[in-house]
Short mmCIF file of C-alpha atoms in Angstrom, two decimals:
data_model
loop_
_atom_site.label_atom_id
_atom_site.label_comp_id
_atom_site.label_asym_id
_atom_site.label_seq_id
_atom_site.Cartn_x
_atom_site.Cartn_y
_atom_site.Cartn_z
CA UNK A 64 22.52 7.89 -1.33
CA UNK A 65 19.55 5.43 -1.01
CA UNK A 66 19.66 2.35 1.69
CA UNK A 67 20.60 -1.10 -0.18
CA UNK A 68 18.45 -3.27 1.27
CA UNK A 69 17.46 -6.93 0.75
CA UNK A 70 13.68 -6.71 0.50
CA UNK A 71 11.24 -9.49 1.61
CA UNK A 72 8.03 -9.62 2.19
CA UNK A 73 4.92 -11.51 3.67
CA UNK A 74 1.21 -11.01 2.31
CA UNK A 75 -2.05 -12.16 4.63
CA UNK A 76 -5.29 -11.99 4.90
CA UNK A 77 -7.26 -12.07 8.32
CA UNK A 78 -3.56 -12.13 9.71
CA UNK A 79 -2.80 -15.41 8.25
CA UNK A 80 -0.13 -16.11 5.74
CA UNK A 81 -1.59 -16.10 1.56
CA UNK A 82 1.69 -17.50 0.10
CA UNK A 83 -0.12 -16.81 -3.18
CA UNK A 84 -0.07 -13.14 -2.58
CA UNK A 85 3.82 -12.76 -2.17
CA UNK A 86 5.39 -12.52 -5.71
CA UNK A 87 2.60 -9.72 -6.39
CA UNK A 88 3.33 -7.52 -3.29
CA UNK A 89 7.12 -8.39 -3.43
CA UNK A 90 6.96 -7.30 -7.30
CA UNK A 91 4.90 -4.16 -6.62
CA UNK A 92 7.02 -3.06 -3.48
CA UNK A 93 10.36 -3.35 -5.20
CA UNK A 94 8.89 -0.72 -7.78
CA UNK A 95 7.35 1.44 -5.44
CA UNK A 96 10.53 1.71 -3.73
CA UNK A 97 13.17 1.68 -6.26
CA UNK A 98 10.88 5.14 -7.40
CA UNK A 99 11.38 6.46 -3.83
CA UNK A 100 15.13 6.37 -4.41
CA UNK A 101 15.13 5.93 -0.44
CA UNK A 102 15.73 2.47 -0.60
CA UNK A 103 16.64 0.65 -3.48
CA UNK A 104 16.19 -3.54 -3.03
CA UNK A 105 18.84 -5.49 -4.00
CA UNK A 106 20.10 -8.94 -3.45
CA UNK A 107 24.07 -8.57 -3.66
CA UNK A 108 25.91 -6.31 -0.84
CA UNK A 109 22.77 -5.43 1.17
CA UNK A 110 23.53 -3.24 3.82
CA UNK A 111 20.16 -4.66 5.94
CA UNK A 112 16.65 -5.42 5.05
CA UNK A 113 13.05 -3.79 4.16
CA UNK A 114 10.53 -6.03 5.53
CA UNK A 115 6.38 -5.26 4.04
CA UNK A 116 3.81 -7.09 5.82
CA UNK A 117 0.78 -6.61 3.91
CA UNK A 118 -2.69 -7.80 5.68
CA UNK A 119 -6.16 -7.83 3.59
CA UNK A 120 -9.06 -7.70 6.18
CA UNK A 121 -11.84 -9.27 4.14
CA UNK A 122 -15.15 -7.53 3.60
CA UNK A 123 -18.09 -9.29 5.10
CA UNK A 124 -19.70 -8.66 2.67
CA UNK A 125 -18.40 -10.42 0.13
CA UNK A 126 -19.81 -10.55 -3.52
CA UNK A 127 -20.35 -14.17 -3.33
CA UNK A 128 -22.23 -14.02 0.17
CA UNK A 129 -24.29 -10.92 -1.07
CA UNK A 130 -25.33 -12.79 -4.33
CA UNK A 131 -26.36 -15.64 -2.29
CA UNK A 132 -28.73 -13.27 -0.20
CA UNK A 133 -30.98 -11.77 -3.10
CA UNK A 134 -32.92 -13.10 -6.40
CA UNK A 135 -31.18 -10.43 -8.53
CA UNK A 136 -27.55 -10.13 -9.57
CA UNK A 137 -25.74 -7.56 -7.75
CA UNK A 138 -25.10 -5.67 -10.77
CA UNK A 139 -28.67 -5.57 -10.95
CA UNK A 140 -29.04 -3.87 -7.61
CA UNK A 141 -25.48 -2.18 -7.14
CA UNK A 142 -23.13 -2.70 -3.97
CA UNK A 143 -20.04 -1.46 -2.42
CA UNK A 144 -17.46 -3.92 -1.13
CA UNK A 145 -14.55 -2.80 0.71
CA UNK A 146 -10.95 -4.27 0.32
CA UNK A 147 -8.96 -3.26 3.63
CA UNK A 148 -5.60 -3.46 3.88
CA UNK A 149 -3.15 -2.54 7.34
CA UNK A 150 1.09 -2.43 6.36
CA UNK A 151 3.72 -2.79 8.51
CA UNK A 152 6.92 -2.26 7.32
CA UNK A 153 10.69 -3.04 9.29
CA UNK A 154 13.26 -1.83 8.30
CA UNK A 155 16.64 -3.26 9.66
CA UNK A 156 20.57 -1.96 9.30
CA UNK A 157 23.51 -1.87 11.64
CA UNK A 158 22.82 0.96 13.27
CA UNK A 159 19.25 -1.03 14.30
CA UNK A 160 15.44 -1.79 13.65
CA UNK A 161 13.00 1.41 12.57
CA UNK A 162 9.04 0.15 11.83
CA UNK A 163 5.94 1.19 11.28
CA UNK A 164 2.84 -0.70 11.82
CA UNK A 165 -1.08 -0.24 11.67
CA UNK A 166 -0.99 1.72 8.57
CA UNK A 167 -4.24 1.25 7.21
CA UNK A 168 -5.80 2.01 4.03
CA UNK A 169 -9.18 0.59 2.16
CA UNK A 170 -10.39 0.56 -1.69
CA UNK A 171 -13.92 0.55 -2.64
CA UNK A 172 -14.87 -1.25 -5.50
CA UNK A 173 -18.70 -0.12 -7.23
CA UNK A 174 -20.55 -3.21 -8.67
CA UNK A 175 -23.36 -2.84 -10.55
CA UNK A 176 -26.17 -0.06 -10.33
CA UNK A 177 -24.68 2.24 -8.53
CA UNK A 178 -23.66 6.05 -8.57
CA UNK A 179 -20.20 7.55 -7.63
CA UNK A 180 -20.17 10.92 -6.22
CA UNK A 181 -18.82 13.21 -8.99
CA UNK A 182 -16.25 14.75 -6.52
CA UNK A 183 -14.30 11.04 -6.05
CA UNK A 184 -12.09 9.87 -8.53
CA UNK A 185 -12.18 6.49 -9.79
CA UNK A 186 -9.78 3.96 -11.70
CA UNK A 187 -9.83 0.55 -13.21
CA UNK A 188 -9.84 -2.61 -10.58
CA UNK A 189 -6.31 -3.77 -11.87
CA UNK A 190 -4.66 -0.59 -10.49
CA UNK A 191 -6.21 -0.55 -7.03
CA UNK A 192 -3.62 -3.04 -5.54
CA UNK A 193 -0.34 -0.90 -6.86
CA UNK A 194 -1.90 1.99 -5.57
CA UNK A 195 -3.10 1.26 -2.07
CA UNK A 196 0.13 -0.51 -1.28
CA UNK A 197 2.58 2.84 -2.67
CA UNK A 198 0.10 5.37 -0.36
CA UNK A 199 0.94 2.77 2.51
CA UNK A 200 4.76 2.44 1.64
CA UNK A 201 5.01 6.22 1.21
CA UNK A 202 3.39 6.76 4.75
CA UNK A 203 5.76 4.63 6.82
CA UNK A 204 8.41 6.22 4.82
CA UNK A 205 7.37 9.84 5.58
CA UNK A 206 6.69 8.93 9.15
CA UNK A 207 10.18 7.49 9.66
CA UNK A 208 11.33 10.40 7.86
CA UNK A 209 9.66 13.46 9.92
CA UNK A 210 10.63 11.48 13.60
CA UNK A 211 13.98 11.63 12.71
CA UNK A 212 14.36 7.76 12.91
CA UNK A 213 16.18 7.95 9.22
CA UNK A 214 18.52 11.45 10.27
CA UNK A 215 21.56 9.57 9.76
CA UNK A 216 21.02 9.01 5.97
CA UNK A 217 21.01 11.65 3.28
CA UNK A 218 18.07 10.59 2.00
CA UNK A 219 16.54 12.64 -1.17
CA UNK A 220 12.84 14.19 -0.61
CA UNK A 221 10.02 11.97 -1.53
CA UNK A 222 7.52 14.22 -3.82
CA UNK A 223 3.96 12.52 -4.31
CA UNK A 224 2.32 14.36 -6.99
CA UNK A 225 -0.85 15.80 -6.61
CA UNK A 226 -2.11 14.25 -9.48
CA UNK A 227 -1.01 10.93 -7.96
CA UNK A 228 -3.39 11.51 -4.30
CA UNK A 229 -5.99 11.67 -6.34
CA UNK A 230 -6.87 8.93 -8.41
CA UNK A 231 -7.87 6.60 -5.91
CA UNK A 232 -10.77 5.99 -3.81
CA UNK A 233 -9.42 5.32 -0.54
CA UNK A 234 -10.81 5.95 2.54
CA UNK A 235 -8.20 7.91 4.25
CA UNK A 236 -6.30 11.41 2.54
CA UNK A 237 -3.02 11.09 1.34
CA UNK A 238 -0.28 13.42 1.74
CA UNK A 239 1.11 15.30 -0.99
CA UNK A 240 4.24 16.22 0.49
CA UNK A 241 7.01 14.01 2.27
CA UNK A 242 10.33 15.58 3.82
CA UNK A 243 13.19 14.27 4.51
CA UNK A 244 14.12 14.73 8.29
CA UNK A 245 17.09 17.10 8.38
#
């Protein structure tokens, strides 16, 4: 049977608070989980609470900073920028606190003239959010899992298809497999 758990969440960026990014992360991290079936948010007769602490590092190298630095328009020339992104995730109940932090993960977004190696899969710029923040879910999940820190539930196996892993471009493997701790 799946934890009931209020849900709340807080997105950043640099490590400070982005009120603006909330509703999105809160939206896609009630999805992600509800399709886990290890916790299912709720609002009545919560029996604790999931908190998701999502923190975008910002690239340097920004588009509008690299734009500045040139006479042509980046598509012109081509460039990589780098979204990274480092979860924590709490997860609270009678029985005690479980967390996970410093799970890290990065998408790559092509502009312009530019070639992607035929071997990495890409997708469209409106999925890369969704995607980054279910590999990081799915991590601390499968890490609280295997050390035994969620042995007192009967918690159903979490099966990432191998489809799934691979459309992203990320910057760290996924696993295709998580188990339940027995």
């Amino acid at each position: 049977m799946p934890l009931r758990l209020n849900l709340s969440v807080e997105f950043q960026r640099n490590g400070k608070h982005f009120p603006e990014g909330d509703i999105p992360l809160k939206d896609y991290a009630n999805a992600i989980l509800r399709d886990t079936r290890v916790v299912v948010p709720v609002i009545d007769r919560a029996e604790g609470e999931v908190r998701v602490i999502l923190n975008n590092i910002a690239d340097s190298g920004t588009v509008a900073s690299e734009a500045a630095r040139t006479r042509y328009p980046l598509w012109v020339i081509g460039k990589t920028i780098t979204d990274a992104y480092e979860l924590s995730m709490f997860i609270t109940t009678k029985e005690g606190t479980i967390s996970r932090t410093g799970i890290k993960q990065a998408v790559h977004t092509a502009i312009g003239n530019m070639s992607i190696p035929e071997n990495v899969m890409s997708f469209p710029q409106d999925q890369a959010f969704g995607k980054v923040l279910e590999q990081m879910i799915l991590q601390a999940l499968m890490e609280m899992q295997q050390s035994g820190e969620l042995t007192w539930l009967s918690l159903p196996v979490i099966v990432l298809s191998e489809e799934a892993t691979h459309r992203y471009w990320l910057s760290a493997p996924a696993e295709h497999v998580f188990e339940a701790a027995r």
